[in-house]
CSV table of C-alpha atoms in Angstrom, one decimal:
chain,number,residue,atom,x,y,z
A,1,GLY,CA,4.3,-12.6,-27.9
A,2,GLN,CA,4.2,-11.2,-24.7
A,3,GLN,CA,2.6,-7.8,-26.0
A,4,VAL,CA,-1.2,-6.6,-25.0
A,5,MET,CA,-2.7,-4.7,-27.5
A,6,GLN,CA,-4.8,-1.3,-26.9
A,7,ILE,CA,-7.5,0.2,-28.8
A,8,PRO,CA,-8.3,3.1,-29.6
A,9,GLN,CA,-5.0,4.9,-29.3
A,10,TYR,CA,-6.9,8.1,-28.8
A,11,GLN,CA,-10.5,9.1,-28.3
A,12,HIS,CA,-12.4,12.8,-28.0
A,13,VAL,CA,-15.8,12.6,-26.4
A,14,GLN,CA,-18.3,15.2,-25.3
A,15,GLU,CA,-18.8,15.4,-21.6
A,16,GLY,CA,-21.6,12.9,-20.7
A,17,GLU,CA,-20.9,10.4,-23.5
A,18,ASP,CA,-19.7,7.0,-22.8
A,19,PHE,CA,-16.3,6.0,-23.3
A,20,THR,CA,-14.8,2.3,-23.7
A,21,THR,CA,-11.0,1.2,-24.3
A,22,TYR,CA,-10.3,-2.6,-25.1
A,23,CYS,CA,-7.2,-4.6,-24.1
A,24,ASN,CA,-6.2,-8.1,-26.4
A,25,SER,CA,-3.6,-10.4,-26.1
A,26,SER,CA,-2.9,-13.3,-28.1
A,27,THR,CA,-2.2,-15.5,-24.9
A,28,THR,CA,-4.2,-16.3,-22.0
A,29,LEU,CA,-3.7,-13.8,-19.3
A,30,SER,CA,-3.3,-14.9,-15.8
A,31,ASN,CA,-4.4,-11.4,-14.7
A,32,ILE,CA,-5.0,-7.9,-16.0
A,33,GLN,CA,-4.7,-4.6,-14.1
A,34,TRP,CA,-5.9,-1.3,-15.3
A,35,TYR,CA,-4.1,2.1,-14.3
A,36,LYS,CA,-5.0,5.6,-15.0
A,37,GLN,CA,-2.3,8.4,-16.0
A,38,ARG,CA,-3.3,11.8,-15.7
A,39,PRO,CA,-1.3,14.3,-17.9
A,40,GLY,CA,2.0,15.1,-16.4
A,41,GLY,CA,1.3,12.1,-13.4
A,42,HIS,CA,2.0,8.6,-13.0
A,43,PRO,CA,0.1,5.5,-13.2
A,44,VAL,CA,-2.4,5.0,-10.5
A,45,PHE,CA,-3.9,1.7,-10.0
A,46,LEU,CA,-7.6,1.3,-10.7
A,47,ILE,CA,-8.5,-2.4,-10.6
A,48,GLN,CA,-7.1,-6.0,-11.0
A,49,LEU,CA,-9.1,-8.9,-12.8
A,50,VAL,CA,-8.5,-12.3,-12.3
A,51,LYS,CA,-11.1,-14.6,-13.0
A,52,SER,CA,-12.9,-15.7,-16.5
A,53,GLY,CA,-15.9,-13.4,-17.2
A,54,GLU,CA,-15.2,-11.1,-14.4
A,55,VAL,CA,-17.0,-8.1,-14.2
A,56,LYS,CA,-16.4,-5.5,-11.7
A,57,LYS,CA,-17.9,-1.8,-11.1
A,58,GLN,CA,-16.3,1.3,-9.5
A,59,LYS,CA,-18.8,4.3,-9.6
A,60,ARG,CA,-19.1,5.0,-13.7
A,61,LEU,CA,-16.5,2.5,-14.3
A,62,THR,CA,-17.3,-1.1,-15.6
A,63,PHE,CA,-14.3,-3.4,-16.0
A,64,GLN,CA,-14.8,-6.8,-17.8
A,65,PHE,CA,-12.4,-9.8,-18.4
A,66,GLY,CA,-13.2,-12.1,-21.3
A,67,GLU,CA,-14.4,-15.8,-20.9
A,68,ALA,CA,-11.4,-16.8,-22.5
A,69,LYS,CA,-9.1,-14.4,-20.4
A,70,LYS,CA,-7.5,-13.1,-23.4
A,71,ASN,CA,-9.4,-9.5,-23.7
A,72,SER,CA,-10.5,-6.8,-21.1
A,73,SER,CA,-12.2,-3.8,-21.5
A,74,LEU,CA,-13.0,-0.4,-19.5
A,75,HIS,CA,-16.1,1.1,-20.1
A,76,ILE,CA,-17.0,4.8,-18.5
A,77,THR,CA,-20.6,5.7,-18.6
A,78,ALA,CA,-21.3,9.7,-19.0
A,79,THR,CA,-17.8,10.9,-18.9
A,80,GLN,CA,-16.5,14.1,-17.0
A,81,THR,CA,-13.6,16.3,-17.3
A,82,THR,CA,-12.1,14.6,-14.6
A,83,ASP,CA,-11.9,11.2,-16.5
A,84,VAL,CA,-9.2,12.8,-18.8
A,85,GLY,CA,-6.0,11.0,-18.9
A,86,THR,CA,-4.4,8.1,-20.6
A,87,TYR,CA,-5.9,4.4,-19.6
A,88,PHE,CA,-3.4,1.2,-19.5
A,89,CYS,CA,-4.1,-2.1,-19.3
A,90,SER,CA,-1.3,-4.3,-17.9
A,91,LYS,CA,-0.7,-8.1,-17.9
A,92,GLY,CA,1.0,-9.8,-15.2
A,93,SER,CA,4.1,-12.2,-15.3
A,94,SER,CA,3.7,-15.9,-14.0
A,95,ASN,CA,6.9,-15.9,-11.8
A,96,THR,CA,7.8,-12.0,-11.3
A,97,GLY,CA,6.0,-9.1,-10.4
A,98,LYS,CA,6.6,-7.6,-13.9
A,99,LEU,CA,3.8,-5.9,-15.8
A,100,ILE,CA,3.6,-5.7,-19.4
A,101,PHE,CA,1.6,-2.4,-20.5
A,102,GLY,CA,-0.3,-1.8,-23.5
A,103,GLN,CA,0.3,1.5,-25.2
A,104,GLY,CA,-2.7,3.0,-23.5
A,105,THR,CA,-6.0,4.8,-24.7
A,106,THR,CA,-5.4,8.5,-24.0
A,107,LEU,CA,-9.3,10.2,-23.5
A,108,GLN,CA,-9.8,13.7,-23.9
A,109,VAL,CA,-13.4,15.1,-22.7
A,110,LYS,CA,-14.7,18.4,-24.1
A,111,PRO,CA,-16.9,20.1,-21.6
B,1,ASP,CA,1.4,6.9,5.0
B,2,ALA,CA,3.5,8.5,2.6
B,3,GLY,CA,3.5,7.1,-1.1
B,4,VAL,CA,6.6,6.1,-2.9
B,5,THR,CA,9.2,8.8,-3.4
B,6,GLN,CA,11.9,9.2,-6.2
B,7,SER,CA,14.8,11.6,-6.5
B,8,PRO,CA,15.4,13.9,-8.3
B,9,THR,CA,12.6,14.9,-10.0
B,10,HIS,CA,14.2,16.2,-13.2
B,11,LEU,CA,17.9,15.5,-14.5
B,12,ILE,CA,19.7,16.9,-17.4
B,13,LYS,CA,22.6,15.0,-18.6
B,14,THR,CA,24.7,14.7,-21.7
B,15,ARG,CA,25.5,11.7,-23.8
B,16,GLY,CA,28.2,9.7,-22.1
B,17,GLN,CA,27.5,10.5,-18.6
B,18,GLN,CA,26.1,7.9,-16.0
B,19,VAL,CA,23.0,8.7,-13.7
B,20,THR,CA,21.7,7.5,-10.4
B,21,LEU,CA,18.1,7.7,-9.6
B,22,ARG,CA,16.7,6.9,-6.4
B,23,CYS,CA,13.3,5.5,-5.0
B,24,SER,CA,11.8,5.0,-1.4
B,25,PRO,CA,8.9,2.7,-1.5
B,26,ILE,CA,6.2,2.6,0.9
B,27,SER,CA,6.4,1.3,4.2
B,28,GLY,CA,6.0,-2.3,4.8
B,29,HIS,CA,6.7,-2.8,0.7
B,30,LYS,CA,9.5,-5.2,0.2
B,31,SER,CA,9.2,-5.2,-3.8
B,32,VAL,CA,10.5,-2.3,-6.0
B,33,SER,CA,10.2,-2.3,-9.8
B,34,TRP,CA,11.7,0.0,-12.0
B,35,TYR,CA,9.9,1.3,-15.7
B,36,GLN,CA,11.0,3.3,-18.5
B,37,GLN,CA,8.3,5.5,-20.0
B,38,VAL,CA,9.0,7.0,-23.1
B,39,LEU,CA,6.3,10.0,-24.5
B,40,GLY,CA,3.4,8.4,-25.7
B,41,GLN,CA,3.7,4.7,-24.7
B,42,GLY,CA,3.3,2.7,-21.8
B,43,PRO,CA,5.6,2.2,-19.1
B,44,GLN,CA,8.5,-0.6,-19.8
B,45,PHE,CA,9.8,-2.9,-17.2
B,46,ILE,CA,13.3,-2.8,-16.5
B,47,PHE,CA,14.2,-4.3,-13.0
B,48,GLN,CA,12.3,-5.7,-10.0
B,49,TYR,CA,13.9,-6.3,-6.8
B,50,TYR,CA,12.4,-8.0,-3.8
B,51,GLU,CA,14.4,-8.5,-0.6
B,52,LYS,CA,17.6,-7.1,-1.9
B,53,GLU,CA,17.7,-9.8,-5.0
B,54,GLU,CA,16.7,-9.3,-8.3
B,55,ARG,CA,13.6,-10.9,-9.1
B,56,GLY,CA,13.1,-10.0,-13.1
B,57,ARG,CA,14.9,-8.2,-15.5
B,58,GLY,CA,13.6,-6.6,-18.5
B,59,ASN,CA,14.9,-6.2,-22.0
B,60,PHE,CA,17.4,-3.3,-21.4
B,61,PRO,CA,21.0,-3.1,-22.0
B,62,ASP,CA,23.9,-4.2,-19.2
B,63,ARG,CA,24.3,-0.3,-19.0
B,64,PHE,CA,21.2,-0.4,-16.9
B,65,SER,CA,21.7,-1.8,-13.7
B,66,ALA,CA,20.0,-1.6,-10.0
B,67,ARG,CA,20.3,-2.6,-6.4
B,68,GLN,CA,17.8,-2.7,-3.6
B,69,PHE,CA,19.1,-1.5,0.4
B,70,PRO,CA,18.4,-3.3,3.7
B,71,ASN,CA,15.7,-0.5,4.2
B,72,TYR,CA,13.8,-1.4,0.7
B,73,SER,CA,15.0,1.8,-0.8
B,74,SER,CA,16.8,1.4,-4.5
B,75,GLU,CA,18.7,2.8,-6.8
B,76,LEU,CA,18.7,2.7,-10.8
B,77,ASN,CA,22.1,3.2,-12.5
B,78,VAL,CA,22.5,4.2,-16.1
B,79,ASN,CA,26.0,4.5,-17.6
B,80,ALA,CA,27.1,5.8,-20.9
B,81,LEU,CA,23.8,7.3,-21.6
B,82,LEU,CA,22.6,7.6,-24.9
B,83,LEU,CA,19.7,10.1,-26.5
B,84,GLY,CA,17.3,7.5,-26.4
B,85,ASP,CA,17.6,7.0,-22.7
B,86,SER,CA,15.6,10.4,-22.4
B,87,ALA,CA,12.4,9.2,-20.6
B,88,LEU,CA,10.3,9.3,-17.4
B,89,TYR,CA,11.6,6.6,-14.9
B,90,LEU,CA,9.1,5.2,-12.9
B,91,CYS,CA,9.6,3.2,-9.3
B,92,ALA,CA,6.7,1.2,-8.2
B,93,SER,CA,6.5,-0.6,-4.6
B,94,SER,CA,4.2,-3.6,-3.7
B,95,ARG,CA,3.9,-5.6,-0.6
B,96,ASP,CA,4.9,-9.0,-2.5
B,97,TRP,CA,7.0,-10.0,-5.1
B,98,ASP,CA,4.3,-11.5,-7.8
B,99,SER,CA,2.1,-9.6,-10.3
B,100,TYR,CA,-1.1,-10.0,-8.3
B,101,ASN,CA,-0.2,-7.2,-6.0
B,102,GLU,CA,-1.1,-3.7,-6.8
B,103,GLN,CA,1.8,-1.2,-7.9
B,104,PHE,CA,2.1,1.8,-6.0
B,105,PHE,CA,3.9,4.2,-8.5
B,106,GLY,CA,6.2,7.4,-7.6
B,107,PRO,CA,6.1,10.6,-9.2
B,108,GLY,CA,8.9,9.5,-11.5
B,109,THR,CA,12.4,11.0,-12.4
B,110,ARG,CA,12.2,13.0,-15.7
B,111,LEU,CA,15.7,12.3,-17.4
B,112,THR,CA,16.6,14.4,-20.4
B,113,VAL,CA,19.8,13.5,-22.3
B,114,LEU,CA,21.4,16.1,-24.5
């Protein structure tokens, strides 16, 4: 139905290793937003993807939107301890500001 | 500029009681949305208000209600509290009503129902 599926649920990496989280939808997405939530904190907006095949970079973070606009990914190169947190993808509604969030991927980084 | 503010920070209630949570959006933002986040899950949409009108409603019972005031601040009310209502309640504001706008989340209100 309306859900977005996010995998993996948890990821433990050694500092310096790469990390990727994937977001999938059974329906075509109008847009996708990524948020990061630190432990004990609130979601903070990272990026929005709108166009088919779009790729955006923020320093060590690379965001991709699939050609069919049904999936997206977030890749972090050379993780740091500051990357710890839960990363959520969310899909937008067509006629409201409603966001439907995935279940999130929690990243732990061992120094 | 101040971010989204919410009050109270924490709240403990017992089953059957009623609670009111408050949110002040970023200055200039006309849309306020409420989300419920249960531990270990993503936020779930409850309501969106824009220009004091309900713009969207999630799959929550009628015990949940909200309103937006002329200054764009908002209240979320929950009646007849259940244990399952224990969660972090997040308020998010954005400039406009549609989902293409970046949502700015407040720190949340942690509600515990005993």
